[in-house]
């Protein structure tokens, strides 16, 4: 699997999106993620990013182990329950509708060691896997595939059904594309919207390693595998599972340790943490989780105040919330760090225009609320009201007072 999180050609099968058919261009979306390399921040609607190359070999999914178990018996015909009406209740051949929607079914071929031997979430399990298309074409075989149960490291069909397997049990799983590779499929060999039949044998289950006892290198490798899995989900537009994988990687990086790390290992762990937080913010922004995305960006900037991706995404989050006044200085700071970045230029120009429009609207709204007369009507009103004009009521009152005064003077004069 490449550092951008593309689907591996071999090894652990990846999980596609939910098959909604609304996925964005994978190459452009990959440019939004922090991988093993640095790259410019580009918006998928504006530019396409060239595919990144691996700098290291940390992108493999959980390693494969060869435990030397014998091959399982030949696969039986996988037919839905309605076509096998002769199966008696409790028969090992009986189908189990795992989710109750008919899209994921499991049938036991070889019984295991009992319900108590089933693996638990969080354990590292090893299975023998054989994946086939509906016509029987084998598209994946692995004698010893190891992954952490419940961490979405593999196909969702596997993650759900292996929890129901007993130790030593061999089962047949028939899954719709929704729980396999979805609308994208996987090149080569697995077309879009392809249902798969999975023959699975549970070989081993053991507790996951104690994070406190991992060496610096082991912790970095494990966190990077989870981060790369998140990158894969992001490309598949499955942002919820991408967030889940980034959260797991962050928990690994942030876990306490009883082992001393070298300064280089500490620096590399911090680098993994920053990349996960940046990618987490990108996923949260896709889901309009603005408050969470803003928190993720701020955590990056606490460690790296000049991180361009975090500044850019923080500006976008604030802009999405209509906080243009706060967003513009942040994008200006990002542009100052990378003046040639066309995407930041375009985003900043767009925000400046939106801010100006917002101010004009607010000015007009306040003017109407305060009832200020328009500029056009003011001169006319001033012209209509001449400074020497006196209301007739005032004139009548003044005349009455004057006449009263004259009458009073005449009466006084007569008395004298």
PDB file of C-alpha atoms in Angstrom, residues 94-307:
ATOM      1  CA  UNK A  94     -27.021 -23.451   8.435  1.00  0.00           C
ATOM      2  CA  UNK A  95     -26.561 -19.822   7.357  1.00  0.00           C
ATOM      3  CA  UNK A  96     -26.406 -17.019   9.899  1.00  0.00           C
ATOM      4  CA  UNK A  97     -27.639 -13.567   8.872  1.00  0.00           C
ATOM      5  CA  UNK A  98     -24.960 -11.580  10.711  1.00  0.00           C
ATOM      6  CA  UNK A  99     -26.536  -8.108  10.556  1.00  0.00           C
ATOM      7  CA  UNK A 100     -30.157  -9.069   9.968  1.00  0.00           C
ATOM      8  CA  UNK A 101     -30.296  -7.317   6.583  1.00  0.00           C
ATOM      9  CA  UNK A 102     -29.362 -10.256   4.357  1.00  0.00           C
ATOM     10  CA  UNK A 103     -26.197  -8.542   3.103  1.00  0.00           C
ATOM     11  CA  UNK A 104     -23.695 -10.467   5.224  1.00  0.00           C
ATOM     12  CA  UNK A 105     -24.076 -14.210   5.881  1.00  0.00           C
ATOM     13  CA  UNK A 106     -21.904 -16.783   7.600  1.00  0.00           C
ATOM     14  CA  UNK A 107     -21.999 -20.562   7.438  1.00  0.00           C
ATOM     15  CA  UNK A 108     -19.850 -22.970   9.447  1.00  0.00           C
ATOM     16  CA  UNK A 109     -17.989 -25.563   7.370  1.00  0.00           C
ATOM     17  CA  UNK A 110     -15.804 -27.071  10.104  1.00  0.00           C
ATOM     18  CA  UNK A 111     -16.874 -26.531  13.747  1.00  0.00           C
ATOM     19  CA  UNK A 112     -14.425 -24.986  16.183  1.00  0.00           C
ATOM     20  CA  UNK A 113     -13.559 -25.430  19.826  1.00  0.00           C
ATOM     21  CA  UNK A 114     -16.642 -23.809  21.320  1.00  0.00           C
ATOM     22  CA  UNK A 115     -18.107 -20.385  21.931  1.00  0.00           C
ATOM     23  CA  UNK A 116     -15.659 -19.672  24.750  1.00  0.00           C
ATOM     24  CA  UNK A 117     -12.772 -19.825  22.262  1.00  0.00           C
ATOM     25  CA  UNK A 118     -14.051 -16.896  20.183  1.00  0.00           C
ATOM     26  CA  UNK A 119     -11.629 -13.947  19.914  1.00  0.00           C
ATOM     27  CA  UNK A 120     -12.306 -10.605  21.552  1.00  0.00           C
ATOM     28  CA  UNK A 121     -12.116  -7.109  20.110  1.00  0.00           C
ATOM     29  CA  UNK A 122      -8.658  -5.630  20.497  1.00  0.00           C
ATOM     30  CA  UNK A 123      -6.899  -8.991  20.142  1.00  0.00           C
ATOM     31  CA  UNK A 124      -4.493  -9.738  17.314  1.00  0.00           C
ATOM     32  CA  UNK A 125      -5.989 -12.594  15.261  1.00  0.00           C
ATOM     33  CA  UNK A 126      -4.469 -14.728  12.532  1.00  0.00           C
ATOM     34  CA  UNK A 127      -6.699 -16.266   9.874  1.00  0.00           C
ATOM     35  CA  UNK A 128      -6.395 -18.252   6.681  1.00  0.00           C
ATOM     36  CA  UNK A 129      -8.238 -16.369   3.955  1.00  0.00           C
ATOM     37  CA  UNK A 130      -9.471 -17.222   0.490  1.00  0.00           C
ATOM     38  CA  UNK A 131     -11.584 -14.618  -1.319  1.00  0.00           C
ATOM     39  CA  UNK A 132     -13.637 -15.412  -4.431  1.00  0.00           C
ATOM     40  CA  UNK A 133     -15.982 -13.628  -6.800  1.00  0.00           C
ATOM     41  CA  UNK A 134     -19.492 -14.966  -7.358  1.00  0.00           C
ATOM     42  CA  UNK A 135     -18.275 -16.990 -10.351  1.00  0.00           C
ATOM     43  CA  UNK A 136     -15.662 -18.739  -8.184  1.00  0.00           C
ATOM     44  CA  UNK A 137     -12.645 -16.751  -9.402  1.00  0.00           C
ATOM     45  CA  UNK A 138     -10.075 -16.546  -6.603  1.00  0.00           C
ATOM     46  CA  UNK A 139      -8.985 -12.924  -6.116  1.00  0.00           C
ATOM     47  CA  UNK A 140      -7.150 -13.187  -2.790  1.00  0.00           C
ATOM     48  CA  UNK A 141      -5.388 -15.924  -0.849  1.00  0.00           C
ATOM     49  CA  UNK A 142      -3.432 -15.590   2.358  1.00  0.00           C
ATOM     50  CA  UNK A 143      -2.354 -18.507   4.533  1.00  0.00           C
ATOM     51  CA  UNK A 144      -1.806 -16.370   7.648  1.00  0.00           C
ATOM     52  CA  UNK A 145      -3.307 -12.899   7.715  1.00  0.00           C
ATOM     53  CA  UNK A 146      -2.830 -11.062  11.023  1.00  0.00           C
ATOM     54  CA  UNK A 147      -4.777  -7.980  12.111  1.00  0.00           C
ATOM     55  CA  UNK A 148      -6.246  -6.320  15.193  1.00  0.00           C
ATOM     56  CA  UNK A 149      -9.867  -7.333  15.590  1.00  0.00           C
ATOM     57  CA  UNK A 150     -12.251  -4.371  15.689  1.00  0.00           C
ATOM     58  CA  UNK A 151      -9.749  -1.789  14.399  1.00  0.00           C
ATOM     59  CA  UNK A 152     -11.055  -1.862  10.797  1.00  0.00           C
ATOM     60  CA  UNK A 153      -7.664  -3.006   9.538  1.00  0.00           C
ATOM     61  CA  UNK A 154      -9.322  -5.279   6.961  1.00  0.00           C
ATOM     62  CA  UNK A 155     -12.591  -5.688   5.079  1.00  0.00           C
ATOM     63  CA  UNK A 156     -15.584  -4.895   7.253  1.00  0.00           C
ATOM     64  CA  UNK A 157     -17.025  -8.300   6.372  1.00  0.00           C
ATOM     65  CA  UNK A 158     -13.974  -9.922   7.951  1.00  0.00           C
ATOM     66  CA  UNK A 159     -13.895  -7.626  10.954  1.00  0.00           C
ATOM     67  CA  UNK A 160     -17.517  -8.464  11.749  1.00  0.00           C
ATOM     68  CA  UNK A 161     -17.495 -12.193  11.058  1.00  0.00           C
ATOM     69  CA  UNK A 162     -14.171 -13.207  12.612  1.00  0.00           C
ATOM     70  CA  UNK A 163     -15.616 -12.133  15.976  1.00  0.00           C
ATOM     71  CA  UNK A 164     -18.143 -14.968  15.543  1.00  0.00           C
ATOM     72  CA  UNK A 165     -15.587 -17.664  14.708  1.00  0.00           C
ATOM     73  CA  UNK A 166     -14.510 -20.295  17.216  1.00  0.00           C
ATOM     74  CA  UNK A 167     -10.864 -21.282  17.392  1.00  0.00           C
ATOM     75  CA  UNK A 168     -10.131 -23.749  14.607  1.00  0.00           C
ATOM     76  CA  UNK A 169     -13.464 -23.085  12.894  1.00  0.00           C
ATOM     77  CA  UNK A 170     -13.630 -22.801   9.124  1.00  0.00           C
ATOM     78  CA  UNK A 171     -16.529 -20.757   7.810  1.00  0.00           C
ATOM     79  CA  UNK A 172     -17.907 -19.427   4.563  1.00  0.00           C
ATOM     80  CA  UNK A 173     -18.843 -15.734   4.475  1.00  0.00           C
ATOM     81  CA  UNK A 174     -20.969 -14.292   1.663  1.00  0.00           C
ATOM     82  CA  UNK A 175     -20.879 -10.513   1.619  1.00  0.00           C
ATOM     83  CA  UNK A 176     -22.375  -7.794  -0.549  1.00  0.00           C
ATOM     84  CA  UNK A 177     -20.046  -5.118  -1.921  1.00  0.00           C
ATOM     85  CA  UNK A 178     -21.084  -2.700   0.840  1.00  0.00           C
ATOM     86  CA  UNK A 179     -18.959  -4.615   3.363  1.00  0.00           C
ATOM     87  CA  UNK A 180     -16.125  -5.383   0.937  1.00  0.00           C
ATOM     88  CA  UNK A 181     -14.734  -3.017  -1.709  1.00  0.00           C
ATOM     89  CA  UNK A 182     -17.891  -1.040  -2.394  1.00  0.00           C
ATOM     90  CA  UNK A 183     -18.563   0.955  -5.544  1.00  0.00           C
ATOM     91  CA  UNK A 184     -14.852   1.401  -6.268  1.00  0.00           C
ATOM     92  CA  UNK A 185     -13.816  -2.238  -6.373  1.00  0.00           C
ATOM     93  CA  UNK A 186     -10.114  -3.016  -6.324  1.00  0.00           C
ATOM     94  CA  UNK A 187      -7.814  -3.112  -9.279  1.00  0.00           C
ATOM     95  CA  UNK A 188      -6.909  -5.585 -10.522  1.00  0.00           C
ATOM     96  CA  UNK A 189      -9.390  -8.388 -10.229  1.00  0.00           C
ATOM     97  CA  UNK A 190     -12.284  -7.025  -8.163  1.00  0.00           C
ATOM     98  CA  UNK A 191     -14.819  -5.010 -10.190  1.00  0.00           C
ATOM     99  CA  UNK A 192     -16.995  -2.269  -8.695  1.00  0.00           C
ATOM    100  CA  UNK A 193     -19.987  -3.370  -6.615  1.00  0.00           C
ATOM    101  CA  UNK A 194     -18.699  -6.950  -6.482  1.00  0.00           C
ATOM    102  CA  UNK A 195     -20.012  -9.392  -3.891  1.00  0.00           C
ATOM    103  CA  UNK A 196     -17.393 -11.718  -2.405  1.00  0.00           C
ATOM    104  CA  UNK A 197     -17.352 -15.173  -0.912  1.00  0.00           C
ATOM    105  CA  UNK A 198     -14.736 -15.502   1.811  1.00  0.00           C
ATOM    106  CA  UNK A 199     -13.458 -18.801   3.142  1.00  0.00           C
ATOM    107  CA  UNK A 200     -11.996 -18.109   6.578  1.00  0.00           C
ATOM    108  CA  UNK A 201     -10.282 -20.281   9.182  1.00  0.00           C
ATOM    109  CA  UNK A 202      -9.407 -18.876  12.603  1.00  0.00           C
ATOM    110  CA  UNK A 203      -5.849 -19.970  13.375  1.00  0.00           C
ATOM    111  CA  UNK A 204      -4.836 -17.955  16.432  1.00  0.00           C
ATOM    112  CA  UNK A 205      -5.867 -15.135  18.752  1.00  0.00           C
ATOM    113  CA  UNK A 206      -3.676 -13.396  21.279  1.00  0.00           C
ATOM    114  CA  UNK A 207      -3.747 -10.204  23.269  1.00  0.00           C
ATOM    115  CA  UNK A 208      -2.372  -7.168  21.512  1.00  0.00           C
ATOM    116  CA  UNK A 209       1.088  -6.060  22.653  1.00  0.00           C
ATOM    117  CA  UNK A 210       1.288  -3.806  25.697  1.00  0.00           C
ATOM    118  CA  UNK A 211       1.779  -0.286  24.360  1.00  0.00           C
ATOM    119  CA  UNK A 212       3.802   0.646  27.433  1.00  0.00           C
ATOM    120  CA  UNK A 213       6.405  -1.989  26.563  1.00  0.00           C
ATOM    121  CA  UNK A 214       6.784  -1.148  22.874  1.00  0.00           C
ATOM    122  CA  UNK A 215      10.078   0.302  21.734  1.00  0.00           C
ATOM    123  CA  UNK A 216      10.078   3.661  20.010  1.00  0.00           C
ATOM    124  CA  UNK A 217      10.480   2.051  16.599  1.00  0.00           C
ATOM    125  CA  UNK A 218       7.652  -0.446  17.225  1.00  0.00           C
ATOM    126  CA  UNK A 219       5.307   2.288  18.404  1.00  0.00           C
ATOM    127  CA  UNK A 220       6.106   4.434  15.357  1.00  0.00           C
ATOM    128  CA  UNK A 221       5.503   1.526  12.976  1.00  0.00           C
ATOM    129  CA  UNK A 222       2.201   0.572  14.608  1.00  0.00           C
ATOM    130  CA  UNK A 223       0.919   4.171  14.626  1.00  0.00           C
ATOM    131  CA  UNK A 224       1.919   4.642  11.006  1.00  0.00           C
ATOM    132  CA  UNK A 225       0.034   1.510   9.952  1.00  0.00           C
ATOM    133  CA  UNK A 226      -3.142   2.839  11.543  1.00  0.00           C
ATOM    134  CA  UNK A 227      -2.579   6.259   9.972  1.00  0.00           C
ATOM    135  CA  UNK A 228      -2.106   4.744   6.511  1.00  0.00           C
ATOM    136  CA  UNK A 229      -5.319   2.794   6.992  1.00  0.00           C
ATOM    137  CA  UNK A 230      -7.036   6.084   7.745  1.00  0.00           C
ATOM    138  CA  UNK A 231      -5.585   7.522   4.542  1.00  0.00           C
ATOM    139  CA  UNK A 232      -7.104   4.628   2.617  1.00  0.00           C
ATOM    140  CA  UNK A 233     -10.544   5.259   4.098  1.00  0.00           C
ATOM    141  CA  UNK A 234     -10.209   8.982   3.346  1.00  0.00           C
ATOM    142  CA  UNK A 235      -9.557   8.226  -0.334  1.00  0.00           C
ATOM    143  CA  UNK A 236     -12.629   6.009  -0.325  1.00  0.00           C
ATOM    144  CA  UNK A 237     -14.657   8.939   1.085  1.00  0.00           C
ATOM    145  CA  UNK A 238     -15.369   6.880   4.216  1.00  0.00           C
ATOM    146  CA  UNK A 239     -14.531   9.721   6.582  1.00  0.00           C
ATOM    147  CA  UNK A 240     -16.052   8.134   9.691  1.00  0.00           C
ATOM    148  CA  UNK A 241     -13.731   5.131   9.478  1.00  0.00           C
ATOM    149  CA  UNK A 242     -10.837   7.423   8.558  1.00  0.00           C
ATOM    150  CA  UNK A 243     -11.427   9.348  11.791  1.00  0.00           C
ATOM    151  CA  UNK A 244     -11.546   6.036  13.685  1.00  0.00           C
ATOM    152  CA  UNK A 245      -8.154   4.976  12.313  1.00  0.00           C
ATOM    153  CA  UNK A 246      -6.532   8.350  13.033  1.00  0.00           C
ATOM    154  CA  UNK A 247      -7.902   8.257  16.591  1.00  0.00           C
ATOM    155  CA  UNK A 248      -6.378   4.807  17.131  1.00  0.00           C
ATOM    156  CA  UNK A 249      -3.024   6.045  15.810  1.00  0.00           C
ATOM    157  CA  UNK A 250      -3.163   9.048  18.144  1.00  0.00           C
ATOM    158  CA  UNK A 251      -3.936   6.810  21.123  1.00  0.00           C
ATOM    159  CA  UNK A 252      -0.880   4.724  20.286  1.00  0.00           C
ATOM    160  CA  UNK A 253       1.369   7.771  19.997  1.00  0.00           C
ATOM    161  CA  UNK A 254       0.000   9.324  23.193  1.00  0.00           C
ATOM    162  CA  UNK A 255       0.155   6.167  25.307  1.00  0.00           C
ATOM    163  CA  UNK A 256       2.490   6.130  28.289  1.00  0.00           C
ATOM    164  CA  UNK A 257       5.674   4.127  28.025  1.00  0.00           C
ATOM    165  CA  UNK A 258       8.011   2.281  30.353  1.00  0.00           C
ATOM    166  CA  UNK A 259      10.714   2.335  27.694  1.00  0.00           C
ATOM    167  CA  UNK A 260      13.082   5.223  27.131  1.00  0.00           C
ATOM    168  CA  UNK A 261      13.018   6.707  23.634  1.00  0.00           C
ATOM    169  CA  UNK A 262      15.874   8.410  21.868  1.00  0.00           C
ATOM    170  CA  UNK A 263      15.525  12.095  20.866  1.00  0.00           C
ATOM    171  CA  UNK A 264      15.135  11.012  17.236  1.00  0.00           C
ATOM    172  CA  UNK A 265      12.319   8.611  18.154  1.00  0.00           C
ATOM    173  CA  UNK A 266      10.594  11.323  20.196  1.00  0.00           C
ATOM    174  CA  UNK A 267      10.802  13.671  17.218  1.00  0.00           C
ATOM    175  CA  UNK A 268       9.437  11.007  14.866  1.00  0.00           C
ATOM    176  CA  UNK A 269       6.533  10.231  17.208  1.00  0.00           C
ATOM    177  CA  UNK A 270       5.678  13.934  17.299  1.00  0.00           C
ATOM    178  CA  UNK A 271       5.793  14.000  13.494  1.00  0.00           C
ATOM    179  CA  UNK A 272       3.355  11.070  13.319  1.00  0.00           C
ATOM    180  CA  UNK A 273       1.079  12.824  15.822  1.00  0.00           C
ATOM    181  CA  UNK A 274       1.046  16.040  13.779  1.00  0.00           C
ATOM    182  CA  UNK A 275       0.268  14.151  10.571  1.00  0.00           C
ATOM    183  CA  UNK A 276      -2.587  12.263  12.228  1.00  0.00           C
ATOM    184  CA  UNK A 277      -4.059  15.473  13.664  1.00  0.00           C
ATOM    185  CA  UNK A 278      -3.830  17.213  10.286  1.00  0.00           C
ATOM    186  CA  UNK A 279      -5.538  14.313   8.538  1.00  0.00           C
ATOM    187  CA  UNK A 280      -8.099  14.085  11.327  1.00  0.00           C
ATOM    188  CA  UNK A 281      -8.955  17.756  10.772  1.00  0.00           C
ATOM    189  CA  UNK A 282      -9.335  17.130   7.026  1.00  0.00           C
ATOM    190  CA  UNK A 283     -11.776  14.270   7.690  1.00  0.00           C
ATOM    191  CA  UNK A 284     -13.735  16.243  10.269  1.00  0.00           C
ATOM    192  CA  UNK A 285     -13.980  19.157   7.847  1.00  0.00           C
ATOM    193  CA  UNK A 286     -15.466  16.798   5.239  1.00  0.00           C
ATOM    194  CA  UNK A 287     -18.194  15.852   7.706  1.00  0.00           C
ATOM    195  CA  UNK A 288     -18.830  19.503   8.709  1.00  0.00           C
ATOM    196  CA  UNK A 289     -17.639  18.771  12.250  1.00  0.00           C
ATOM    197  CA  UNK A 290     -16.248  22.288  12.494  1.00  0.00           C
ATOM    198  CA  UNK A 291     -15.725  22.433  16.250  1.00  0.00           C
ATOM    199  CA  UNK A 292     -13.768  19.156  16.265  1.00  0.00           C
ATOM    200  CA  UNK A 293     -11.750  20.174  13.190  1.00  0.00           C
ATOM    201  CA  UNK A 294     -10.844  23.502  14.783  1.00  0.00           C
ATOM    202  CA  UNK A 295      -9.643  21.667  17.901  1.00  0.00           C
ATOM    203  CA  UNK A 296      -7.480  19.338  15.795  1.00  0.00           C
ATOM    204  CA  UNK A 297      -5.926  22.282  13.937  1.00  0.00           C
ATOM    205  CA  UNK A 298      -5.199  24.098  17.189  1.00  0.00           C
ATOM    206  CA  UNK A 299      -3.471  21.000  18.599  1.00  0.00           C
ATOM    207  CA  UNK A 300      -1.192  20.930  15.543  1.00  0.00           C
ATOM    208  CA  UNK A 301      -0.419  24.632  15.899  1.00  0.00           C
ATOM    209  CA  UNK A 302       0.468  24.149  19.563  1.00  0.00           C
ATOM    210  CA  UNK A 303       3.328  21.914  18.440  1.00  0.00           C
ATOM    211  CA  UNK A 304       4.090  23.640  15.127  1.00  0.00           C
ATOM    212  CA  UNK A 305       2.791  27.231  14.932  1.00  0.00           C
ATOM    213  CA  UNK A 306       4.019  27.515  11.368  1.00  0.00           C
ATOM    214  CA  UNK A 307       2.337  24.356  10.037  1.00  0.00           C
TER     215      UNK A 307
END
